[in-house]
Amino acid sequence: MKRWLTLAAGAAALTLATAGCAGSGGSGTASTASNTGTVTVWLMSGSAPTSLTDQSNKEFEDTHPGVKVKYEVQQWNGIQQKLTTALAGDNPPDVVEIGNTQTPAFASQDVLADLSGSVSDFNGSQWLAGLKASGEYDGKTYGVPFYAANREVIYRKDMFEQAGITATPTSTAEWLDAIAKLKAKFGGDPDFQSLYLPGQDWYALLSFIWDNGGDIAQAGGKSFKATLGSAGSKAGIDFYKQLVDVSGTKAPKDADEATPQQASVYGGGKVAMFVGAPYEVATAAKTDASLTGKSGAFPIPGRTAGQTAPVFLGGSNLAIPANSKNQSAAKDYVKLLSGAKYQTQLAAAGYVPGTSTDVSALDKDPLGSVMAKASKNGRAVPASPKWGDVESGQNPLKDMLTAYLTGKKTIDQATADADAALDKLIG
């Protein structure tokens, strides 16, 4: 899961979940492929568990006599260039896993097959709403949601209890009240942080921007217009600053959640809350094993009590290269993985399913169940073919946050500069 939560969509960050046959499960997929040949499948390291792929590959071959699955696990490091080369060639793999912010870029290059006519075959009615747009480009569908992950608020249950907090916050006002109570109880310790919040955690920022009615950018045909200077976006940025100011966070204002790794900071025992992913508790527990039992989670609160804030969904899509020599069999393979049978297995492994609304398999995990609940109000970044340039380069959102939080720029100056930079990148 690390890949899509650490850096998310186009650059490198965390992985998380999926689900065959228009909601009826994966078994018994009828063969529409030729009765001979090979289906080459590229999935990414850390995605589907080996137990799942062993079973699904065998099932596919059993239901498609004469067709063999050539299954290859790819590494995230260097995958952008490897995919670029393979998809432009005459003999690409037949099924590929692509980061959800990379999908529009490849679709715009005409190297992915148009799957618009097959959405219903891929359990389309069950797709996670926040991921649907990430597989679309110019009004057509090129990617099938495979799995997703999103952030939540990880907290110390024992500290909440000692501070007299009897219920987890369900609104931003209650969240601020909890911070005040934690500071009142533990603030005498100069190392204590009620909330660890780095200055450049723009993934967390998106929740506050969206919750206030703002957005990064608005689409206009194939182009985008940055909207960080809108009233809603500014309100979300202001709330981010309020959290930084009142929480006592000692996180750097010029770095993100990976510098230093926030899970390691939480593992030090002086942090009551941070915005992160379930897997980060296990990372923290390497420093202090007791944190596994002491940690809980709640969805990022929204302004309205009882309504969670929208969350950024990072994850992957399944796609079929336009030059695939066996597209019929490839569609059957995607149909199998996007069905309820294998989506449920992915959820049981701790992922948020991309093509199934059934997240009951995550209920056994207190942290995973909260993530799944929050994912229903999830969104993706603008589906621009050039979004990867935002994440991999001089990210205007990070620059904006640091400039505003440090007082180097007013919010009007910071957002105007960020909008101008984004317009150059994705406009």
Short mmCIF file of C-alpha atoms in Angstrom, two decimals:
data_model
loop_
_atom_site.label_atom_id
_atom_site.label_comp_id
_atom_site.label_asym_id
_atom_site.label_seq_id
_atom_site.Cartn_x
_atom_site.Cartn_y
_atom_site.Cartn_z
CA MET A 1 0.00 0.00 0.00
CA LYS A 2 2.92 2.36 0.51
CA ARG A 3 3.25 3.45 -3.08
CA TRP A 4 -0.01 5.31 -3.53
CA LEU A 5 -0.21 7.03 -0.17
CA THR A 6 3.33 8.24 -0.02
CA LEU A 7 3.46 10.03 -3.35
CA ALA A 8 0.22 8.85 -4.94
CA ALA A 9 -0.77 8.83 -8.51
CA GLY A 10 1.89 9.69 -11.06
CA ALA A 11 5.21 9.71 -9.25
CA ALA A 12 5.38 6.96 -6.60
CA ALA A 13 3.40 6.32 -3.46
CA LEU A 14 0.95 3.59 -2.22
CA THR A 15 -1.10 0.56 -3.30
CA LEU A 16 -4.50 -0.78 -2.33
CA ALA A 17 -7.40 -2.99 -3.77
CA THR A 18 -10.01 -4.39 -6.40
CA ALA A 19 -12.88 -6.86 -7.65
CA GLY A 20 -15.44 -10.38 -12.67
CA CYS A 21 -18.69 -10.77 -14.24
CA ALA A 22 -21.00 -7.76 -13.86
CA GLY A 23 -21.12 -8.31 -10.14
CA SER A 24 -21.73 -12.03 -10.34
CA GLY A 25 -18.22 -13.13 -9.38
CA GLY A 26 -15.23 -14.28 -11.36
CA SER A 27 -15.95 -17.97 -11.82
CA GLY A 28 -17.21 -19.36 -15.09
CA THR A 29 -16.22 -16.45 -17.33
CA ALA A 30 -17.34 -17.42 -20.81
CA SER A 31 -14.55 -17.53 -23.34
CA THR A 32 -14.76 -14.94 -26.12
CA ALA A 33 -11.09 -15.35 -26.99
CA SER A 34 -9.40 -17.43 -29.59
CA ASN A 35 -8.75 -20.97 -28.35
CA THR A 36 -4.97 -20.66 -28.60
CA GLY A 37 -2.32 -18.15 -27.74
CA THR A 38 -0.89 -16.30 -24.78
CA VAL A 39 -2.23 -13.45 -22.68
CA THR A 40 0.63 -11.42 -21.23
CA VAL A 41 -0.30 -9.62 -18.02
CA TRP A 42 1.75 -6.94 -16.28
CA LEU A 43 0.74 -6.19 -12.70
CA MET A 44 2.80 -4.15 -10.29
CA SER A 45 4.85 -5.26 -7.31
CA GLY A 46 2.84 -4.88 -4.11
CA SER A 47 -0.53 -5.02 -5.85
CA ALA A 48 -2.57 -8.22 -6.00
CA PRO A 49 -1.39 -10.92 -3.56
CA THR A 50 0.29 -13.97 -5.09
CA SER A 51 -2.46 -16.22 -3.71
CA LEU A 52 -5.01 -14.20 -5.70
CA THR A 53 -3.08 -14.11 -8.97
CA ASP A 54 -2.22 -17.81 -8.78
CA GLN A 55 -5.90 -18.61 -8.41
CA SER A 56 -7.18 -16.14 -11.01
CA ASN A 57 -4.59 -17.18 -13.61
CA LYS A 58 -5.48 -20.83 -13.15
CA GLU A 59 -9.20 -20.06 -13.38
CA PHE A 60 -8.64 -18.07 -16.56
CA GLU A 61 -6.71 -20.89 -18.19
CA ASP A 62 -9.27 -23.46 -17.06
CA THR A 63 -12.10 -21.47 -18.65
CA HIS A 64 -10.08 -20.64 -21.78
CA PRO A 65 -8.66 -23.97 -23.03
CA GLY A 66 -5.59 -23.46 -25.18
CA VAL A 67 -4.88 -19.97 -23.82
CA LYS A 68 -1.96 -19.50 -21.45
CA VAL A 69 -1.37 -16.59 -19.06
CA LYS A 70 2.12 -15.12 -19.06
CA TYR A 71 2.06 -13.27 -15.77
CA GLU A 72 4.84 -10.79 -15.04
CA VAL A 73 5.30 -8.63 -11.94
CA GLN A 74 6.75 -5.20 -12.70
CA GLN A 75 8.60 -2.79 -10.41
CA TRP A 76 7.35 0.76 -9.88
CA ASN A 77 10.83 2.18 -10.27
CA GLY A 78 11.27 2.91 -13.97
CA ILE A 79 7.81 1.69 -14.98
CA GLN A 80 6.86 4.95 -16.73
CA GLN A 81 9.58 4.57 -19.35
CA LYS A 82 9.09 0.80 -19.62
CA LEU A 83 5.38 1.26 -20.30
CA THR A 84 6.02 4.09 -22.74
CA THR A 85 8.32 1.85 -24.77
CA ALA A 86 6.15 -1.25 -24.56
CA LEU A 87 2.85 0.45 -25.40
CA ALA A 88 4.32 2.15 -28.45
CA GLY A 89 5.70 -1.15 -29.79
CA ASP A 90 4.11 -3.80 -31.99
CA ASN A 91 4.13 -6.51 -29.33
CA PRO A 92 2.99 -5.00 -26.02
CA PRO A 93 1.56 -6.97 -23.10
CA ASP A 94 -2.18 -7.62 -23.31
CA VAL A 95 -3.21 -6.34 -19.87
CA VAL A 96 -1.34 -3.70 -17.87
CA GLU A 97 -1.73 -2.07 -14.50
CA ILE A 98 -1.28 1.71 -14.71
CA GLY A 99 -1.29 4.34 -11.98
CA ASN A 100 -4.59 6.17 -12.05
CA THR A 101 -2.97 9.56 -12.70
CA GLN A 102 -0.91 8.05 -15.53
CA THR A 103 -3.94 6.71 -17.40
CA PRO A 104 -5.02 9.97 -19.12
CA ALA A 105 -1.45 10.54 -20.32
CA PHE A 106 -1.26 7.16 -22.04
CA ALA A 107 -4.82 7.48 -23.35
CA SER A 108 -3.96 10.81 -24.97
CA GLN A 109 -1.13 9.07 -26.86
CA ASP A 110 -3.58 6.60 -28.48
CA VAL A 111 -1.73 3.59 -27.04
CA LEU A 112 -4.64 2.25 -24.94
CA ALA A 113 -7.73 0.45 -26.23
CA ASP A 114 -11.07 2.24 -25.92
CA LEU A 115 -13.08 0.17 -23.41
CA SER A 116 -16.20 2.35 -23.40
CA GLY A 117 -18.36 -0.36 -24.94
CA SER A 118 -17.30 -2.94 -22.35
CA VAL A 119 -17.81 -1.02 -19.10
CA SER A 120 -20.80 -3.12 -18.10
CA ASP A 121 -18.73 -6.29 -18.61
CA PHE A 122 -16.23 -4.94 -16.08
CA ASN A 123 -18.79 -4.48 -13.31
CA GLY A 124 -19.19 -0.82 -14.27
CA SER A 125 -22.24 -0.22 -12.10
CA GLN A 126 -20.12 -1.02 -9.03
CA TRP A 127 -17.11 1.17 -9.83
CA LEU A 128 -15.83 3.36 -7.05
CA ALA A 129 -17.20 6.73 -8.11
CA GLY A 130 -14.09 8.69 -7.24
CA LEU A 131 -11.94 6.52 -9.51
CA LYS A 132 -14.17 6.41 -12.58
CA ALA A 133 -12.90 9.69 -13.99
CA SER A 134 -9.27 8.63 -13.63
CA GLY A 135 -9.78 6.02 -16.36
CA GLU A 136 -11.44 8.42 -18.78
CA TYR A 137 -10.09 10.75 -21.42
CA ASP A 138 -11.94 12.89 -23.94
CA GLY A 139 -15.26 11.28 -23.03
CA LYS A 140 -14.08 7.69 -23.44
CA THR A 141 -13.04 4.99 -20.97
CA TYR A 142 -9.54 3.57 -21.17
CA GLY A 143 -8.94 2.29 -17.63
CA VAL A 144 -10.87 0.00 -15.26
CA PRO A 145 -10.45 0.84 -11.53
CA PHE A 146 -8.28 -1.87 -9.96
CA TYR A 147 -7.77 -0.75 -6.37
CA ALA A 148 -7.47 2.41 -4.31
CA ALA A 149 -6.26 3.83 -1.03
CA ASN A 150 -7.03 6.97 0.89
CA ARG A 151 -6.08 8.75 4.05
CA GLU A 152 -7.74 8.88 7.43
CA VAL A 153 -6.86 10.34 10.82
CA ILE A 154 -4.78 7.89 12.86
CA TYR A 155 -4.97 8.61 16.59
CA ARG A 156 -3.82 7.37 19.98
CA LYS A 157 -6.82 5.89 21.77
CA ASP A 158 -5.09 6.04 25.14
CA MET A 159 -4.28 9.75 24.77
CA PHE A 160 -7.84 10.56 23.75
CA GLU A 161 -9.14 8.75 26.82
CA GLN A 162 -6.72 10.51 29.15
CA ALA A 163 -7.67 13.88 27.64
CA GLY A 164 -11.36 13.20 28.28
CA ILE A 165 -12.31 12.83 24.61
CA THR A 166 -15.15 10.32 24.67
CA ALA A 167 -15.94 10.20 20.95
CA THR A 168 -13.92 10.67 17.79
CA PRO A 169 -14.53 13.96 15.95
CA THR A 170 -17.25 14.03 13.32
CA SER A 171 -16.77 17.66 12.24
CA THR A 172 -13.90 20.10 11.90
CA ALA A 173 -15.18 21.97 14.97
CA GLU A 174 -15.05 18.78 17.05
CA TRP A 175 -11.58 18.06 15.66
CA LEU A 176 -10.32 21.45 16.82
CA ASP A 177 -11.93 20.85 20.21
CA ALA A 178 -10.12 17.52 20.52
CA ILE A 179 -6.83 19.25 19.69
CA ALA A 180 -7.47 21.79 22.46
CA LYS A 181 -8.16 19.03 24.99
CA LEU A 182 -5.06 17.11 24.02
CA LYS A 183 -2.91 20.23 24.38
CA ALA A 184 -4.45 20.96 27.77
CA LYS A 185 -3.61 17.44 28.97
CA PHE A 186 -0.21 16.86 27.42
CA GLY A 187 1.00 20.33 26.43
CA GLY A 188 3.36 20.48 29.37
CA ASP A 189 5.65 18.13 27.47
CA PRO A 190 7.63 20.31 25.02
CA ASP A 191 7.92 17.39 22.60
CA PHE A 192 4.20 16.67 22.46
CA GLN A 193 2.25 17.20 19.22
CA SER A 194 -1.51 16.91 19.21
CA LEU A 195 -1.41 16.59 15.42
CA TYR A 196 1.63 15.99 13.25
CA LEU A 197 0.98 17.86 9.98
CA PRO A 198 3.83 18.57 7.52
CA GLY A 199 3.73 21.84 5.62
CA GLN A 200 3.57 20.23 2.18
CA ASP A 201 1.07 17.40 2.68
CA TRP A 202 -1.00 18.46 -0.31
CA TYR A 203 -2.89 15.17 -0.38
CA ALA A 204 -4.37 16.04 3.01
CA LEU A 205 -4.91 19.62 1.82
CA LEU A 206 -7.17 18.37 -1.00
CA SER A 207 -9.70 17.10 1.57
CA PHE A 208 -10.08 20.58 3.04
CA ILE A 209 -10.23 22.29 -0.36
CA TRP A 210 -12.91 19.91 -1.61
CA ASP A 211 -14.82 20.06 1.67
CA ASN A 212 -15.10 23.84 1.26
CA GLY A 213 -16.35 23.61 -2.32
CA GLY A 214 -13.03 24.37 -3.98
CA ASP A 215 -10.89 22.36 -6.40
CA ILE A 216 -7.43 22.25 -7.94
CA ALA A 217 -8.66 22.94 -11.46
CA GLN A 218 -11.74 22.80 -13.63
CA ALA A 219 -11.86 20.96 -16.94
CA GLY A 220 -12.74 22.73 -20.16
CA GLY A 221 -12.67 20.17 -22.96
CA LYS A 222 -9.18 18.67 -22.96
CA SER A 223 -7.66 21.59 -21.07
CA PHE A 224 -7.82 22.67 -17.44
CA LYS A 225 -7.99 25.99 -15.62
CA ALA A 226 -6.44 26.15 -12.14
CA THR A 227 -8.85 27.28 -9.41
CA LEU A 228 -6.81 27.45 -6.22
CA GLY A 229 -7.64 31.14 -6.02
CA SER A 230 -11.38 30.45 -5.67
CA ALA A 231 -13.14 31.25 -2.39
CA GLY A 232 -13.68 27.57 -1.59
CA SER A 233 -10.07 26.63 -2.26
CA LYS A 234 -8.79 29.50 -0.13
CA ALA A 235 -11.10 28.45 2.71
CA GLY A 236 -9.61 24.95 2.59
CA ILE A 237 -6.07 26.30 2.57
CA ASP A 238 -6.91 28.56 5.51
CA PHE A 239 -8.19 25.58 7.50
CA TYR A 240 -4.96 23.72 6.78
CA LYS A 241 -3.05 26.69 8.20
CA GLN A 242 -5.36 26.76 11.21
CA LEU A 243 -4.55 23.12 11.96
CA VAL A 244 -0.82 23.82 11.65
CA ASP A 245 -1.07 26.86 13.92
CA VAL A 246 -3.19 25.39 16.71
CA SER A 247 -1.94 21.81 16.79
CA GLY A 248 1.59 22.44 17.97
CA THR A 249 2.97 20.39 15.10
CA LYS A 250 6.73 20.41 14.84
CA ALA A 251 6.71 19.10 11.29
CA PRO A 252 8.76 21.10 8.77
CA LYS A 253 6.81 23.59 6.69
CA ASP A 254 8.98 22.99 3.65
CA ALA A 255 8.68 19.19 3.43
CA ASP A 256 5.98 16.57 2.93
CA GLU A 257 4.89 13.54 4.97
CA ALA A 258 7.83 11.48 3.70
CA THR A 259 10.54 13.83 5.00
CA PRO A 260 10.85 12.65 7.68
CA GLN A 261 8.56 9.65 7.45
CA GLN A 262 5.56 10.65 9.56
CA ALA A 263 4.96 7.07 10.70
CA SER A 264 8.39 7.08 12.31
CA VAL A 265 7.61 10.36 14.08
CA TYR A 266 4.34 8.87 15.35
CA GLY A 267 6.32 5.85 16.51
CA GLY A 268 8.26 8.09 18.87
CA GLY A 269 5.26 8.22 21.20
CA LYS A 270 4.82 11.99 21.39
CA VAL A 271 2.18 12.40 18.66
CA ALA A 272 -1.56 12.02 19.28
CA MET A 273 -2.76 12.19 15.64
CA PHE A 274 -1.60 12.29 12.04
CA VAL A 275 -3.30 12.10 8.64
CA GLY A 276 -2.17 8.92 6.97
CA ALA A 277 -2.89 5.40 5.75
CA PRO A 278 -3.59 2.25 7.78
CA TYR A 279 -0.29 0.63 6.80
CA GLU A 280 1.61 3.44 8.52
CA VAL A 281 0.62 2.12 11.94
CA ALA A 282 2.54 -1.07 11.21
CA THR A 283 5.53 1.06 10.26
CA ALA A 284 5.27 2.99 13.53
CA ALA A 285 4.92 -0.26 15.48
CA LYS A 286 8.42 -1.25 14.39
CA THR A 287 9.57 1.42 16.83
CA ASP A 288 6.91 0.77 19.49
CA ALA A 289 4.96 -2.48 19.17
CA SER A 290 2.30 -1.27 21.62
CA LEU A 291 1.05 1.25 19.05
CA THR A 292 -0.76 -1.53 17.19
CA GLY A 293 -3.26 -1.85 20.02
CA LYS A 294 -3.22 1.80 21.02
CA SER A 295 -4.04 3.21 17.59
CA GLY A 296 -7.46 3.89 16.14
CA ALA A 297 -8.75 5.85 13.16
CA PHE A 298 -11.58 8.12 12.08
CA PRO A 299 -12.41 9.67 8.68
CA ILE A 300 -11.09 13.15 8.00
CA PRO A 301 -13.91 15.30 9.40
CA GLY A 302 -15.90 17.70 7.26
CA ARG A 303 -17.39 21.07 8.11
CA THR A 304 -20.82 19.54 8.59
CA ALA A 305 -21.14 17.22 11.57
CA GLY A 306 -21.54 13.61 10.48
CA GLN A 307 -20.27 14.24 6.95
CA THR A 308 -16.73 13.16 6.18
CA ALA A 309 -14.48 15.35 4.06
CA PRO A 310 -13.75 14.12 0.54
CA VAL A 311 -10.49 12.20 0.29
CA PHE A 312 -7.90 11.79 -2.42
CA LEU A 313 -8.02 8.30 -3.94
CA GLY A 314 -4.68 6.98 -5.10
CA GLY A 315 -4.54 3.66 -6.87
CA SER A 316 -4.28 1.82 -10.16
CA ASN A 317 -6.33 1.03 -13.24
CA LEU A 318 -6.31 -2.00 -15.51
CA ALA A 319 -5.90 -1.19 -19.19
CA ILE A 320 -5.50 -3.00 -22.50
CA PRO A 321 -2.86 -1.73 -24.95
CA ALA A 322 -4.22 -0.65 -28.31
CA ASN A 323 -1.69 -2.88 -30.08
CA SER A 324 -2.51 -5.99 -28.05
CA LYS A 325 -2.64 -9.01 -30.33
CA ASN A 326 -5.24 -10.74 -28.16
CA GLN A 327 -7.68 -8.05 -27.05
CA SER A 328 -10.63 -10.40 -26.76
CA ALA A 329 -8.84 -12.62 -24.26
CA ALA A 330 -7.46 -9.52 -22.54
CA LYS A 331 -10.99 -8.24 -21.98
CA ASP A 332 -11.96 -11.58 -20.47
CA TYR A 333 -8.99 -11.35 -18.12
CA VAL A 334 -9.96 -7.85 -16.96
CA LYS A 335 -13.53 -9.07 -16.61
CA LEU A 336 -12.33 -11.82 -14.28
CA LEU A 337 -10.29 -9.50 -12.03
CA SER A 338 -13.01 -6.85 -11.88
CA GLY A 339 -15.65 -9.29 -10.66
CA ALA A 340 -16.87 -9.70 -7.11
CA LYS A 341 -14.87 -12.86 -6.39
CA TYR A 342 -11.43 -11.33 -6.74
CA GLN A 343 -12.49 -7.87 -5.61
CA THR A 344 -13.52 -9.44 -2.31
CA GLN A 345 -10.16 -11.16 -2.00
CA LEU A 346 -8.38 -7.86 -2.52
CA ALA A 347 -10.52 -6.20 0.12
CA ALA A 348 -9.63 -9.02 2.51
CA ALA A 349 -5.98 -8.22 1.81
CA GLY A 350 -6.57 -4.63 2.97
CA TYR A 351 -7.34 -2.81 -0.26
CA VAL A 352 -10.29 -0.60 -1.19
CA PRO A 353 -11.98 -2.38 -4.13
CA GLY A 354 -12.03 -0.46 -7.39
CA THR A 355 -15.00 -2.22 -8.98
CA SER A 356 -17.06 -3.38 -6.03
CA THR A 357 -19.14 -1.53 -3.46
CA ASP A 358 -18.82 -4.49 -1.10
CA VAL A 359 -16.16 -3.57 1.45
CA SER A 360 -17.39 -5.93 4.17
CA ALA A 361 -14.12 -7.87 3.99
CA LEU A 362 -12.43 -4.78 5.46
CA ASP A 363 -14.74 -4.68 8.49
CA LYS A 364 -12.48 -6.99 10.49
CA ASP A 365 -9.74 -4.37 10.42
CA PRO A 366 -10.64 -1.26 12.47
CA LEU A 367 -8.26 0.91 10.46
CA GLY A 368 -9.16 -0.57 7.09
CA SER A 369 -12.89 -0.27 7.70
CA VAL A 370 -12.52 3.46 8.35
CA MET A 371 -10.53 3.85 5.15
CA ALA A 372 -13.23 2.01 3.20
CA LYS A 373 -15.97 4.19 4.68
CA ALA A 374 -14.11 7.37 3.75
CA SER A 375 -13.40 6.12 0.22
CA LYS A 376 -17.07 6.44 -0.70
CA ASN A 377 -16.52 10.19 -0.64
CA GLY A 378 -13.32 10.00 -2.64
CA ARG A 379 -12.04 11.94 -5.61
CA ALA A 380 -9.13 11.93 -8.01
CA VAL A 381 -6.85 14.72 -9.20
CA PRO A 382 -7.64 16.43 -12.54
CA ALA A 383 -7.55 13.87 -15.34
CA SER A 384 -4.95 15.79 -17.28
CA PRO A 385 -2.42 13.93 -19.46
CA LYS A 386 0.22 16.24 -17.98
CA TRP A 387 -0.61 15.73 -14.31
CA GLY A 388 2.53 13.65 -13.86
CA ASP A 389 4.53 16.83 -14.49
CA VAL A 390 2.88 18.37 -11.41
CA GLU A 391 3.86 15.55 -9.09
CA SER A 392 7.30 14.77 -10.45
CA GLY A 393 8.49 18.35 -10.87
CA GLN A 394 8.36 21.57 -8.85
CA ASN A 395 4.90 20.92 -7.42
CA PRO A 396 3.02 24.25 -7.30
CA LEU A 397 0.77 23.04 -4.46
CA LYS A 398 3.76 22.33 -2.24
CA ASP A 399 5.33 25.69 -3.05
CA MET A 400 2.04 27.44 -2.31
CA LEU A 401 1.67 25.79 1.10
CA THR A 402 5.20 26.56 2.23
CA ALA A 403 4.99 30.18 1.08
CA TYR A 404 1.70 30.76 2.89
CA LEU A 405 2.49 28.85 6.08
CA THR A 406 5.83 30.61 6.52
CA GLY A 407 4.35 34.05 5.86
CA LYS A 408 6.46 34.68 2.78
CA LYS A 409 3.30 35.24 0.75
CA THR A 410 -0.29 36.18 1.50
CA ILE A 411 -2.91 33.63 0.57
CA ASP A 412 -3.85 35.76 -2.44
CA GLN A 413 -0.25 35.87 -3.65
CA ALA A 414 0.40 32.19 -2.95
CA THR A 415 -2.72 30.93 -4.72
CA ALA A 416 -2.29 33.28 -7.69
CA ASP A 417 1.27 32.08 -8.22
CA ALA A 418 0.19 28.45 -7.84
CA ASP A 419 -2.63 28.89 -10.36
CA ALA A 420 -0.24 30.46 -12.87
CA ALA A 421 2.23 27.60 -12.44
CA LEU A 422 -0.49 24.95 -12.76
CA ASP A 423 -1.92 26.59 -15.88
CA LYS A 424 1.50 26.31 -17.51
CA LEU A 425 1.69 22.61 -16.62
CA ILE A 426 -1.83 21.32 -17.27
CA GLY A 427 -3.72 24.21 -18.82
#
